[in-house]
Amino acid sequence: MNKMSKTWVLVEWREEPPTYDIVPKKDILKKKFESGDVVDVAYEEESSPATVIDIDESKDTLRRRMFRLEGKRKNQPCLQNDAKRVAKKKKTYTPTQSPSHSKTSSSDQEPPVKHQVIHRKDSMLMQEINSMESQAEEHSSRETQLEREILKLKKENENLRALNIALQQEILPMLKCSMNQDTRLVAQQPQDSSQKNPPEKTQGLGISSAVLTSCGRGGTSCSAMVKDLAVAVFGRETLATHGLSGRAGNANTGTLAKPALDQDKVVMILDTVQKKFPDVPKKFIRAALREKLNDEHKLRVRKTV
């Protein structure tokens, strides 16, 4: 198998006097660069700035150009430049040199520019650390604010529950009084009234007064009266396939809305129950009718499965 070609970079070290060198592309501490850019080049455990002269996959081509550039410098012999390049290499041109001597000589010849580069990197790291600490403080403050909002919502939920219990305690006695009054009225009516007066259709709803009287357990339950009236007026099949408003609810977004019931009859049912139970809010009566529609729809789905 053929090995992958290696890319080399001809650089000029930014020192006095400046020298040339050929380093692998992986030693350049910058992802994207081109000729003329000043970059940091990895050297032993540190880095040093250098100017990019040329980039090529052929090291021999870069070496020939480096020799031509060095030849143009009349005030610096080529041997001195070669010696400085050898000093920057990691045991490449001087295999007999000991590691300890190489480290000592490189540290003696290390230019002061390297210390500036290290100091600049340290300052950049400190800035990043400070930025991360400030972001962590922002996250913690947001979490604290969310906890406060959650506690506030819990308190509101508890208040609503207490209000619901109080309303139920107020409504139940009223319902019991209404039930007692209806029972008395029914007892006072003559037993043969149904035989003397034939059943008449309740105006608008299309049901007899006898059916109306029997709805809601004899007029003793508000929710039961709404549901019984809905079955008597519309029938179970219509209740299972129709909706109260003709619009899809928030929980069924994206589905087709069921057709709406006859709104005139819906209003008459609500008014009839409201007259029977004047102390019950109309929204509770409407909620009971919606519950009946959902129950009939679920029952129809179970039968078809």
Short mmCIF file of C-alpha atoms in Angstrom, two decimals:
data_model
loop_
_atom_site.label_atom_id
_atom_site.label_comp_id
_atom_site.label_asym_id
_atom_site.label_seq_id
_atom_site.Cartn_x
_atom_site.Cartn_y
_atom_site.Cartn_z
CA MET A 1 0.00 0.00 0.00
CA ASN A 2 1.20 3.50 -0.80
CA LYS A 3 1.76 5.76 2.16
CA MET A 4 -0.06 9.07 2.31
CA SER A 5 1.99 12.00 1.01
CA LYS A 6 3.32 14.31 3.68
CA THR A 7 3.07 18.10 3.33
CA TRP A 8 6.09 20.25 4.22
CA VAL A 9 6.32 23.96 4.93
CA LEU A 10 9.27 26.27 4.34
CA VAL A 11 9.36 28.86 7.13
CA GLU A 12 11.56 31.76 8.18
CA TRP A 13 12.13 31.99 11.91
CA ARG A 14 11.44 35.43 13.31
CA GLU A 15 14.74 35.93 15.09
CA GLU A 16 17.96 37.88 14.63
CA PRO A 17 19.46 36.97 12.31
CA PRO A 18 16.47 35.26 10.63
CA THR A 19 16.99 31.69 9.40
CA TYR A 20 15.07 29.26 7.19
CA ASP A 21 13.77 25.83 8.08
CA ILE A 22 11.55 23.04 6.66
CA VAL A 23 8.97 21.64 9.09
CA PRO A 24 6.01 19.26 8.72
CA LYS A 25 2.63 20.87 8.22
CA LYS A 26 1.32 19.19 11.39
CA ASP A 27 3.76 21.28 13.48
CA ILE A 28 2.02 24.50 12.42
CA LEU A 29 -0.30 25.53 15.27
CA LYS A 30 -2.92 26.91 12.89
CA LYS A 31 -5.46 24.99 10.82
CA LYS A 32 -5.62 27.31 7.80
CA PHE A 33 -2.71 29.37 6.58
CA GLU A 34 -1.00 30.42 3.38
CA SER A 35 2.29 31.88 2.18
CA GLY A 36 3.16 35.12 3.95
CA ASP A 37 1.22 34.34 7.16
CA VAL A 38 2.94 34.53 10.53
CA VAL A 39 2.18 31.37 12.51
CA ASP A 40 3.33 29.56 15.65
CA VAL A 41 5.45 26.44 14.98
CA ALA A 42 5.66 23.64 17.56
CA TYR A 43 9.20 23.25 18.81
CA GLU A 44 10.01 20.67 21.51
CA GLU A 45 7.55 21.49 24.36
CA GLU A 46 7.04 25.12 23.29
CA SER A 47 6.37 27.09 20.10
CA SER A 48 8.08 29.86 18.17
CA PRO A 49 6.78 32.37 15.61
CA ALA A 50 7.77 32.04 11.96
CA THR A 51 6.74 33.37 8.54
CA VAL A 52 5.38 30.87 5.99
CA ILE A 53 7.46 31.07 2.76
CA ASP A 54 6.14 28.13 0.73
CA ILE A 55 4.05 24.93 1.07
CA ASP A 56 4.80 21.77 -0.95
CA GLU A 57 4.56 17.99 -0.71
CA SER A 58 8.12 17.63 -2.00
CA LYS A 59 10.69 18.32 0.66
CA ASP A 60 13.50 18.41 -1.96
CA THR A 61 11.76 21.24 -3.82
CA LEU A 62 11.50 23.29 -0.64
CA ARG A 63 15.14 22.49 0.25
CA ARG A 64 16.35 23.79 -3.15
CA ARG A 65 14.39 26.99 -2.70
CA MET A 66 15.71 27.36 0.84
CA PHE A 67 19.31 27.09 -0.48
CA ARG A 68 18.57 29.74 -3.12
CA LEU A 69 17.14 32.10 -0.49
CA GLU A 70 20.12 31.56 1.77
CA GLY A 71 22.51 32.18 -1.09
CA LYS A 72 21.01 35.61 -1.62
CA ARG A 73 22.01 36.66 1.85
CA LYS A 74 25.56 37.79 1.35
CA ASN A 75 26.08 38.84 4.97
CA GLN A 76 25.34 35.33 6.38
CA PRO A 77 27.29 32.21 5.37
CA CYS A 78 25.32 29.11 4.52
CA LEU A 79 27.17 27.05 7.13
CA GLN A 80 25.94 29.26 9.96
CA ASN A 81 22.36 28.98 8.74
CA ASP A 82 22.69 25.22 8.45
CA ALA A 83 24.05 25.06 11.98
CA LYS A 84 21.10 27.07 13.32
CA ARG A 85 18.63 24.83 11.49
CA VAL A 86 20.30 21.79 12.94
CA ALA A 87 19.97 23.28 16.44
CA LYS A 88 16.20 23.69 15.99
CA LYS A 89 15.69 20.10 14.81
CA LYS A 90 14.99 17.31 17.26
CA LYS A 91 18.10 15.14 16.84
CA THR A 92 17.79 15.03 13.04
CA TYR A 93 21.20 16.32 11.81
CA THR A 94 23.24 15.50 14.97
CA PRO A 95 22.48 11.89 15.99
CA THR A 96 25.58 11.76 18.24
CA GLN A 97 24.37 14.69 20.33
CA SER A 98 23.06 13.65 23.76
CA PRO A 99 19.49 14.62 24.76
CA SER A 100 20.69 16.58 27.80
CA HIS A 101 23.18 18.59 25.75
CA SER A 102 20.54 19.23 23.07
CA LYS A 103 18.10 20.58 25.64
CA THR A 104 20.76 22.75 27.23
CA SER A 105 21.92 24.23 23.96
CA SER A 106 18.37 24.86 22.74
CA SER A 107 17.45 26.58 25.97
CA ASP A 108 20.61 28.74 25.80
CA GLN A 109 19.78 29.78 22.24
CA GLU A 110 16.04 30.18 22.87
CA PRO A 111 15.02 33.67 21.69
CA PRO A 112 13.09 35.95 24.03
CA VAL A 113 10.18 35.97 21.55
CA LYS A 114 9.14 32.50 22.79
CA HIS A 115 8.53 33.83 26.27
CA GLN A 116 6.24 36.50 24.80
CA VAL A 117 4.28 33.85 22.90
CA ILE A 118 3.89 31.76 26.07
CA HIS A 119 2.79 34.82 28.05
CA ARG A 120 0.21 35.68 25.37
CA LYS A 121 -1.19 32.15 25.43
CA ASP A 122 -1.42 32.23 29.21
CA SER A 123 -3.41 35.47 29.05
CA MET A 124 -5.73 33.94 26.43
CA LEU A 125 -6.31 30.90 28.65
CA MET A 126 -7.10 33.15 31.61
CA GLN A 127 -9.64 35.04 29.49
CA GLU A 128 -11.30 31.77 28.46
CA ILE A 129 -11.43 30.62 32.10
CA ASN A 130 -13.01 33.92 33.17
CA SER A 131 -15.54 33.65 30.36
CA MET A 132 -16.47 30.10 31.41
CA GLU A 133 -16.87 31.20 35.03
CA SER A 134 -19.18 34.05 34.02
CA GLN A 135 -21.28 31.65 31.91
CA ALA A 136 -21.52 29.25 34.86
CA GLU A 137 -22.75 32.11 37.08
CA GLU A 138 -25.41 33.03 34.49
CA HIS A 139 -26.63 29.41 34.34
CA SER A 140 -26.84 29.21 38.12
CA SER A 141 -28.84 32.46 38.26
CA ARG A 142 -31.23 31.16 35.59
CA GLU A 143 -31.72 27.93 37.54
CA THR A 144 -32.51 29.93 40.67
CA GLN A 145 -35.07 32.01 38.77
CA LEU A 146 -36.70 28.85 37.36
CA GLU A 147 -36.94 27.36 40.86
CA ARG A 148 -38.69 30.51 42.07
CA GLU A 149 -41.18 30.36 39.20
CA ILE A 150 -41.88 26.68 39.93
CA LEU A 151 -42.59 27.46 43.58
CA LYS A 152 -44.88 30.31 42.53
CA LEU A 153 -46.82 28.00 40.18
CA LYS A 154 -47.16 25.38 42.92
CA LYS A 155 -48.65 27.98 45.27
CA GLU A 156 -51.11 29.11 42.57
CA ASN A 157 -52.10 25.48 41.98
CA GLU A 158 -52.76 24.99 45.69
CA ASN A 159 -54.88 28.15 45.76
CA LEU A 160 -56.92 26.94 42.79
CA ARG A 161 -57.53 23.61 44.48
CA ALA A 162 -58.70 25.35 47.65
CA LEU A 163 -61.00 27.57 45.57
CA ASN A 164 -62.44 24.53 43.79
CA ILE A 165 -63.21 22.84 47.13
CA ALA A 166 -64.86 26.02 48.45
CA LEU A 167 -67.04 26.31 45.32
CA GLN A 168 -68.11 22.69 45.61
CA GLN A 169 -69.09 23.24 49.24
CA GLU A 170 -71.20 26.23 48.22
CA ILE A 171 -72.85 24.57 45.21
CA LEU A 172 -73.74 21.22 46.79
CA PRO A 173 -76.17 22.69 49.39
CA MET A 174 -77.84 24.73 46.63
CA LEU A 175 -78.26 21.60 44.54
CA LYS A 176 -79.77 19.73 47.46
CA CYS A 177 -82.27 22.55 48.07
CA SER A 178 -83.20 22.56 44.41
CA MET A 179 -83.65 18.78 44.45
CA ASN A 180 -85.97 19.02 47.47
CA GLN A 181 -88.08 21.70 45.82
CA ASP A 182 -88.43 19.65 42.63
CA THR A 183 -89.45 16.60 44.64
CA ARG A 184 -92.17 18.57 46.40
CA LEU A 185 -93.50 19.92 43.10
CA VAL A 186 -93.63 16.46 41.60
CA ALA A 187 -95.48 15.15 44.67
CA GLN A 188 -98.08 17.94 44.46
CA GLN A 189 -98.93 17.20 40.82
CA PRO A 190 -101.97 14.92 40.29
CA GLN A 191 -101.10 11.39 39.31
CA ASP A 192 -103.54 11.26 36.42
CA SER A 193 -102.31 14.49 34.82
CA SER A 194 -100.43 12.51 32.21
CA GLN A 195 -103.59 10.70 31.22
CA LYS A 196 -105.77 13.86 30.99
CA ASN A 197 -103.21 15.95 29.11
CA PRO A 198 -101.47 14.13 26.22
CA PRO A 199 -97.70 14.64 26.00
CA GLU A 200 -96.73 17.75 24.08
CA LYS A 201 -93.50 18.36 22.26
CA THR A 202 -91.19 20.74 24.13
CA GLN A 203 -90.80 23.81 21.93
CA GLY A 204 -87.64 23.66 19.81
CA LEU A 205 -86.10 20.48 21.31
CA GLY A 206 -88.54 18.03 19.73
CA ILE A 207 -89.11 15.97 22.90
CA SER A 208 -92.15 15.56 25.12
CA SER A 209 -92.48 17.13 28.55
CA ALA A 210 -92.48 13.64 30.09
CA VAL A 211 -89.08 12.91 28.57
CA LEU A 212 -87.84 16.27 29.75
CA THR A 213 -89.08 15.56 33.29
CA SER A 214 -87.35 12.15 33.37
CA CYS A 215 -83.99 13.59 32.27
CA GLY A 216 -81.32 13.98 34.93
CA ARG A 217 -82.72 11.41 37.37
CA GLY A 218 -85.96 13.29 37.59
CA GLY A 219 -84.31 16.70 37.53
CA THR A 220 -82.06 16.02 40.54
CA SER A 221 -78.68 16.03 38.81
CA CYS A 222 -77.40 18.86 36.64
CA SER A 223 -74.76 16.91 34.68
CA ALA A 224 -77.04 13.91 34.22
CA MET A 225 -79.82 16.17 32.90
CA VAL A 226 -77.48 17.68 30.29
CA LYS A 227 -76.35 14.24 29.10
CA ASP A 228 -79.86 12.77 29.03
CA LEU A 229 -81.19 15.76 27.10
CA ALA A 230 -78.35 15.45 24.56
CA VAL A 231 -79.19 11.77 23.93
CA ALA A 232 -82.93 12.53 23.70
CA VAL A 233 -82.46 15.44 21.25
CA PHE A 234 -79.57 14.25 19.04
CA GLY A 235 -79.22 10.50 19.55
CA ARG A 236 -76.05 8.54 20.45
CA GLU A 237 -74.82 8.14 16.85
CA THR A 238 -74.89 11.90 16.24
CA LEU A 239 -73.16 12.59 19.57
CA ALA A 240 -70.37 10.11 18.69
CA THR A 241 -69.66 11.68 15.28
CA HIS A 242 -70.12 15.39 16.02
CA GLY A 243 -68.40 18.03 18.11
CA LEU A 244 -69.59 20.88 20.26
CA SER A 245 -67.98 23.72 18.26
CA GLY A 246 -66.82 22.08 15.04
CA ARG A 247 -63.16 22.95 15.71
CA ALA A 248 -60.28 20.60 16.53
CA GLY A 249 -59.02 20.91 20.09
CA ASN A 250 -55.44 21.72 21.12
CA ALA A 251 -54.78 18.07 21.96
CA ASN A 252 -55.86 16.95 18.43
CA THR A 253 -53.89 19.44 16.35
CA GLY A 254 -53.47 18.22 12.78
CA THR A 255 -56.60 16.02 12.73
CA LEU A 256 -59.85 16.74 10.94
CA ALA A 257 -62.43 18.49 13.09
CA LYS A 258 -65.78 16.77 13.62
CA PRO A 259 -68.91 18.56 12.35
CA ALA A 260 -70.65 20.75 14.91
CA LEU A 261 -73.99 19.98 16.50
CA ASP A 262 -77.03 22.12 15.76
CA GLN A 263 -76.05 25.24 17.72
CA ASP A 264 -79.66 26.36 18.20
CA LYS A 265 -80.52 23.09 19.93
CA VAL A 266 -77.28 23.23 21.95
CA VAL A 267 -78.24 26.68 23.23
CA MET A 268 -81.76 25.48 24.08
CA ILE A 269 -80.36 22.52 26.04
CA LEU A 270 -78.03 24.79 27.98
CA ASP A 271 -80.83 27.28 28.70
CA THR A 272 -83.19 24.52 29.80
CA VAL A 273 -80.66 23.13 32.27
CA GLN A 274 -79.75 26.64 33.39
CA LYS A 275 -83.37 27.37 34.26
CA LYS A 276 -83.55 24.14 36.21
CA PHE A 277 -80.28 24.80 38.05
CA PRO A 278 -79.86 28.61 38.13
CA ASP A 279 -77.01 28.47 40.66
CA VAL A 280 -74.77 26.32 38.41
CA PRO A 281 -72.54 28.35 36.02
CA LYS A 282 -73.19 27.77 32.33
CA LYS A 283 -69.54 26.79 31.71
CA PHE A 284 -70.01 23.77 33.98
CA ILE A 285 -73.11 22.77 32.03
CA ARG A 286 -71.25 23.12 28.74
CA ALA A 287 -68.35 21.06 30.14
CA ALA A 288 -70.78 18.25 31.01
CA LEU A 289 -72.13 18.26 27.44
CA ARG A 290 -68.60 18.08 26.03
CA GLU A 291 -67.84 15.16 28.34
CA LYS A 292 -70.89 13.31 27.01
CA LEU A 293 -69.68 13.81 23.41
CA ASN A 294 -66.25 12.38 24.28
CA ASP A 295 -67.79 9.37 26.08
CA GLU A 296 -70.04 8.50 23.12
CA HIS A 297 -67.10 8.83 20.70
CA LYS A 298 -64.90 6.51 22.80
CA LEU A 299 -67.75 3.98 23.09
CA ARG A 300 -68.24 3.97 19.33
CA VAL A 301 -64.48 3.45 18.73
CA ARG A 302 -64.43 0.44 21.10
CA LYS A 303 -67.34 -1.14 19.25
CA THR A 304 -65.66 -0.77 15.85
CA VAL A 305 -62.33 -2.30 17.02
#
